[in-house]
CSV table of C-alpha atoms in Angstrom, one decimal:
chain,number,residue,atom,x,y,z
V,1,MET,CA,-24.8,24.2,63.4
V,2,GLY,CA,-22.4,21.4,63.9
V,3,ARG,CA,-25.2,18.8,63.8
V,4,LEU,CA,-26.5,20.2,60.5
V,5,PHE,CA,-23.1,19.8,58.7
V,6,SER,CA,-22.3,16.3,60.1
V,7,PRO,CA,-24.7,14.3,57.9
V,8,VAL,CA,-23.8,16.5,54.9
V,9,LEU,CA,-20.1,16.0,55.4
V,10,PHE,CA,-20.6,12.2,55.9
V,11,LEU,CA,-22.6,11.9,52.7
V,12,MET,CA,-20.0,13.9,50.8
V,13,ALA,CA,-17.2,11.7,52.2
V,14,MET,CA,-19.2,8.6,51.1
V,15,LEU,CA,-20.2,9.9,47.6
V,16,PRO,CA,-17.1,8.4,45.8
V,17,ALA,CA,-17.8,5.0,47.3
V,18,ILE,CA,-21.5,5.2,46.4
V,19,LEU,CA,-20.7,6.2,42.8
V,20,ALA,CA,-18.2,3.4,42.4
V,21,ILE,CA,-20.9,0.7,43.1
V,22,ASP,CA,-22.2,-1.0,39.9
V,23,ILE,CA,-25.8,-1.3,40.8
V,24,GLY,CA,-26.8,-2.8,37.5
V,25,ILE,CA,-29.9,-0.8,37.0
V,26,PRO,CA,-30.8,-0.5,33.3
V,27,GLY,CA,-30.8,3.1,32.3
V,28,LEU,CA,-28.0,4.0,34.7
V,29,GLN,CA,-25.4,2.1,32.8
V,30,CYS,CA,-23.4,3.9,30.1
V,31,GLN,CA,-25.0,3.8,26.7
V,32,CYS,CA,-21.9,5.1,25.0
V,33,PRO,CA,-20.5,2.8,22.3
V,34,LYS,CA,-16.9,2.7,21.6
V,35,PRO,CA,-16.1,4.0,18.1
V,36,CYS,CA,-15.1,1.6,15.4
V,37,GLU,CA,-11.6,2.1,13.9
V,38,ILE,CA,-10.3,0.9,10.6
V,39,ASP,CA,-7.1,1.4,8.6
V,40,LEU,CA,-7.4,1.5,4.8
V,41,HIS,CA,-4.6,1.6,2.2
V,42,TYR,CA,-5.3,2.8,-1.4
V,43,TYR,CA,-3.8,4.7,-4.3
V,44,LEU,CA,-5.4,7.8,-5.8
V,45,HIS,CA,-4.9,8.5,-9.5
V,46,GLN,CA,-5.0,12.0,-10.9
V,47,PHE,CA,-4.9,12.4,-14.7
V,48,ARG,CA,-4.3,16.1,-15.0
V,49,ALA,CA,-6.7,18.4,-16.8
V,50,ARG,CA,-6.1,19.0,-20.5
V,51,THR,CA,-3.0,16.8,-20.6
V,52,ASP,CA,-4.4,13.4,-21.7
V,53,PRO,CA,-7.6,11.9,-23.1
V,54,LYS,CA,-7.9,9.9,-19.8
V,55,SER,CA,-8.0,13.1,-17.8
V,56,ASN,CA,-10.3,12.8,-14.8
V,57,GLU,CA,-10.5,16.5,-13.9
V,58,ASP,CA,-11.4,19.7,-15.7
V,59,TYR,CA,-11.1,23.4,-15.2
V,60,ILE,CA,-14.1,25.4,-13.9
V,61,VAL,CA,-12.2,28.7,-13.5
V,62,SER,CA,-8.7,29.7,-14.5
V,63,GLY,CA,-6.9,32.2,-12.3
V,64,THR,CA,-5.3,35.3,-13.8
V,65,ASN,CA,-2.3,36.0,-11.6
V,66,ALA,CA,1.1,34.4,-11.9
V,67,ALA,CA,0.4,31.7,-9.2
V,68,GLY,CA,-3.0,30.9,-10.7
V,69,PHE,CA,-4.8,32.2,-7.6
V,70,GLY,CA,-8.5,31.2,-7.8
V,71,THR,CA,-8.0,28.4,-10.4
V,72,THR,CA,-10.7,25.8,-9.6
V,73,ILE,CA,-10.7,22.3,-11.0
V,74,VAL,CA,-13.4,19.7,-10.5
V,75,HIS,CA,-12.1,16.1,-10.2
V,76,ASP,CA,-13.3,12.5,-10.3
V,77,TRP,CA,-10.0,10.7,-9.3
V,78,SER,CA,-10.0,6.9,-9.2
V,79,LEU,CA,-9.1,5.0,-6.0
V,80,THR,CA,-7.3,1.6,-6.5
V,81,THR,CA,-5.9,-1.2,-4.5
V,82,GLY,CA,-2.5,-0.8,-6.1
V,83,PRO,CA,-0.2,1.9,-7.6
V,84,ASN,CA,-1.2,1.2,-11.2
V,85,ALA,CA,-4.2,2.8,-12.8
V,86,THR,CA,-5.2,-0.7,-14.1
V,87,ASP,CA,-5.4,-2.1,-10.6
V,88,THR,CA,-8.8,-2.8,-9.1
V,89,ILE,CA,-10.9,0.4,-8.6
V,90,VAL,CA,-12.5,0.5,-5.2
V,91,GLY,CA,-13.9,4.0,-5.3
V,92,ARG,CA,-13.7,7.5,-6.6
V,93,ALA,CA,-12.7,10.9,-5.0
V,94,GLN,CA,-15.2,13.3,-6.4
V,95,GLY,CA,-14.9,17.0,-5.6
V,96,PHE,CA,-12.7,19.9,-6.5
V,97,HIS,CA,-9.4,21.6,-5.8
V,98,MET,CA,-8.7,25.3,-5.8
V,99,GLN,CA,-5.5,27.3,-6.0
V,100,ALA,CA,-5.9,29.2,-2.7
V,101,ALA,CA,-2.6,31.1,-2.3
V,102,GLN,CA,-1.7,34.3,-4.2
V,103,THR,CA,2.1,33.9,-4.2
V,104,SER,CA,2.8,30.1,-3.9
V,105,THR,CA,1.3,26.8,-5.1
V,106,ILE,CA,-1.1,25.7,-2.4
V,107,TRP,CA,-4.3,24.0,-3.4
V,108,TYR,CA,-7.3,23.6,-1.1
V,109,THR,CA,-9.1,20.3,-1.9
V,110,THR,CA,-12.4,18.8,-0.7
V,111,HIS,CA,-14.0,15.6,-2.0
V,112,ASN,CA,-16.2,12.7,-1.2
V,113,ILE,CA,-14.6,9.3,-1.4
V,114,ILE,CA,-17.4,7.2,-2.8
V,115,PHE,CA,-16.7,3.5,-2.3
V,116,GLN,CA,-17.5,0.8,-4.8
V,117,ASP,CA,-16.0,-2.2,-3.0
V,118,ARG,CA,-16.9,-3.9,0.2
V,119,PHE,CA,-18.0,-0.5,1.5
V,120,ALA,CA,-20.3,0.2,-1.5
V,121,GLY,CA,-22.9,2.8,-0.6
V,122,SER,CA,-20.6,4.5,1.9
V,123,THR,CA,-18.7,7.7,1.7
V,124,LEU,CA,-16.0,9.6,3.5
V,125,GLN,CA,-15.9,13.4,3.3
V,126,VAL,CA,-12.3,14.6,3.1
V,127,MET,CA,-10.7,18.1,3.0
V,128,GLY,CA,-7.2,19.4,3.2
V,129,ILE,CA,-4.4,21.1,1.2
V,130,ILE,CA,-2.0,20.0,-1.6
V,131,ASP,CA,1.1,22.1,-0.8
V,132,GLY,CA,4.1,20.0,-1.7
V,133,ALA,CA,4.2,18.2,1.7
V,134,GLU,CA,3.1,15.1,0.0
V,135,LEU,CA,6.4,15.1,-1.9
V,136,SER,CA,8.4,15.0,1.4
V,137,ALA,CA,9.5,11.9,3.2
V,138,ASN,CA,6.7,12.3,5.8
V,139,GLY,CA,4.0,13.2,3.2
V,140,GLY,CA,1.0,15.4,3.9
V,141,GLN,CA,-2.4,14.9,5.6
V,142,TRP,CA,-6.0,15.5,4.9
V,143,SER,CA,-8.8,15.6,7.4
V,144,ILE,CA,-11.8,13.2,7.4
V,145,ILE,CA,-14.7,15.4,8.5
V,146,GLY,CA,-17.7,13.0,8.0
V,147,GLY,CA,-19.1,10.0,6.3
V,148,THR,CA,-22.2,8.1,5.3
V,149,GLY,CA,-23.4,4.5,5.2
V,150,LYS,CA,-20.8,2.3,7.0
V,151,PHE,CA,-18.9,5.4,8.1
V,152,VAL,CA,-21.6,7.4,9.9
V,153,LYS,CA,-20.1,10.1,12.2
V,154,ALA,CA,-16.6,9.4,10.6
V,155,SER,CA,-13.5,11.4,11.7
V,156,GLY,CA,-9.9,10.7,11.1
V,157,ILE,CA,-6.9,11.4,9.0
V,158,VAL,CA,-5.6,10.6,5.5
V,159,SER,CA,-1.9,10.4,5.2
V,160,VAL,CA,-1.0,11.4,1.6
V,161,LYS,CA,2.3,10.6,-0.2
V,162,ALA,CA,3.0,11.3,-3.9
V,163,ILE,CA,4.7,8.3,-5.4
V,164,LYS,CA,4.4,9.3,-9.1
V,165,THR,CA,4.6,12.9,-10.3
V,166,GLU,CA,4.6,12.9,-14.1
V,167,PHE,CA,3.2,15.7,-16.2
V,168,VAL,CA,0.1,13.6,-17.2
V,169,GLU,CA,-0.4,11.5,-14.1
V,170,TRP,CA,0.1,11.9,-10.4
V,171,VAL,CA,-0.4,8.9,-8.1
V,172,ARG,CA,-0.8,9.4,-4.3
V,173,GLU,CA,-0.5,6.6,-1.7
V,174,LEU,CA,-3.3,7.0,0.9
V,175,ASN,CA,-3.2,5.6,4.4
V,176,ILE,CA,-6.6,6.2,5.8
V,177,LYS,CA,-7.3,6.0,9.6
V,178,VAL,CA,-11.0,6.4,10.3
V,179,SER,CA,-13.1,6.2,13.4
V,180,TYR,CA,-16.9,5.9,13.0
V,181,ALA,CA,-20.0,5.1,14.9
V,182,PRO,CA,-20.8,1.3,15.3
V,183,GLU,CA,-23.8,0.0,13.5
V,184,ASN,CA,-26.8,-1.1,15.7
V,185,SER,CA,-29.1,-3.4,13.8
V,186,SER,CA,-32.2,-2.4,15.9
V,187,SER,CA,-31.9,1.4,16.2
V,188,GLY,CA,-29.5,2.8,13.7
V,189,TYR,CA,-26.0,3.8,14.5
V,190,GLY,CA,-24.1,4.5,17.7
V,191,TYR,CA,-26.5,3.3,20.4
V,192,ASN,CA,-26.7,0.7,23.2
V,193,GLY,CA,-23.0,-0.2,23.1
V,194,TYR,CA,-23.6,-2.6,20.2
V,195,ASP,CA,-20.3,-3.6,18.6
V,196,GLY,CA,-21.3,-3.4,14.9
V,197,CYS,CA,-17.7,-2.9,13.7
V,198,ASN,CA,-16.8,-5.0,10.7
């Protein structure tokens, strides 16, 4: 019995040292690329429904209770490089927002950020709530739950801060932190450790 366990115990004791050796055999090396990360800074312009000819949203459903519960609005908000609506447009946030609380003002929002600038052909899928946190000093947050084009397998966070809250127009400052799969020119995205981050 003692002889049987001696080789097994020896191999188990040596296993960490064996695993630590880089034997350089293709196929045994990690094929896991590091995700690309990028920080983007833009401004989102909401021209409220039925308030202005420039409105970039419209009602689908109007809620009937005092808080407007169930009110649903489709939007096509512009994304610019600066805080003015006349600054360069780099994309659009196309989706909807819905009054999701019965007794307070909390809007659920989801939209695709469709880029028109250096990331043309790429999108980020974003969702979150508009609940007044964006008016605070710290602002609010939305989740990045996916993407296409340059931003395949995207995840991250959008920090949202309202900087203009007029009856007709709201402007939100967006700080976008996104991680995504690196592009591999030979086999698509996210393989072979290729550093395709740009």
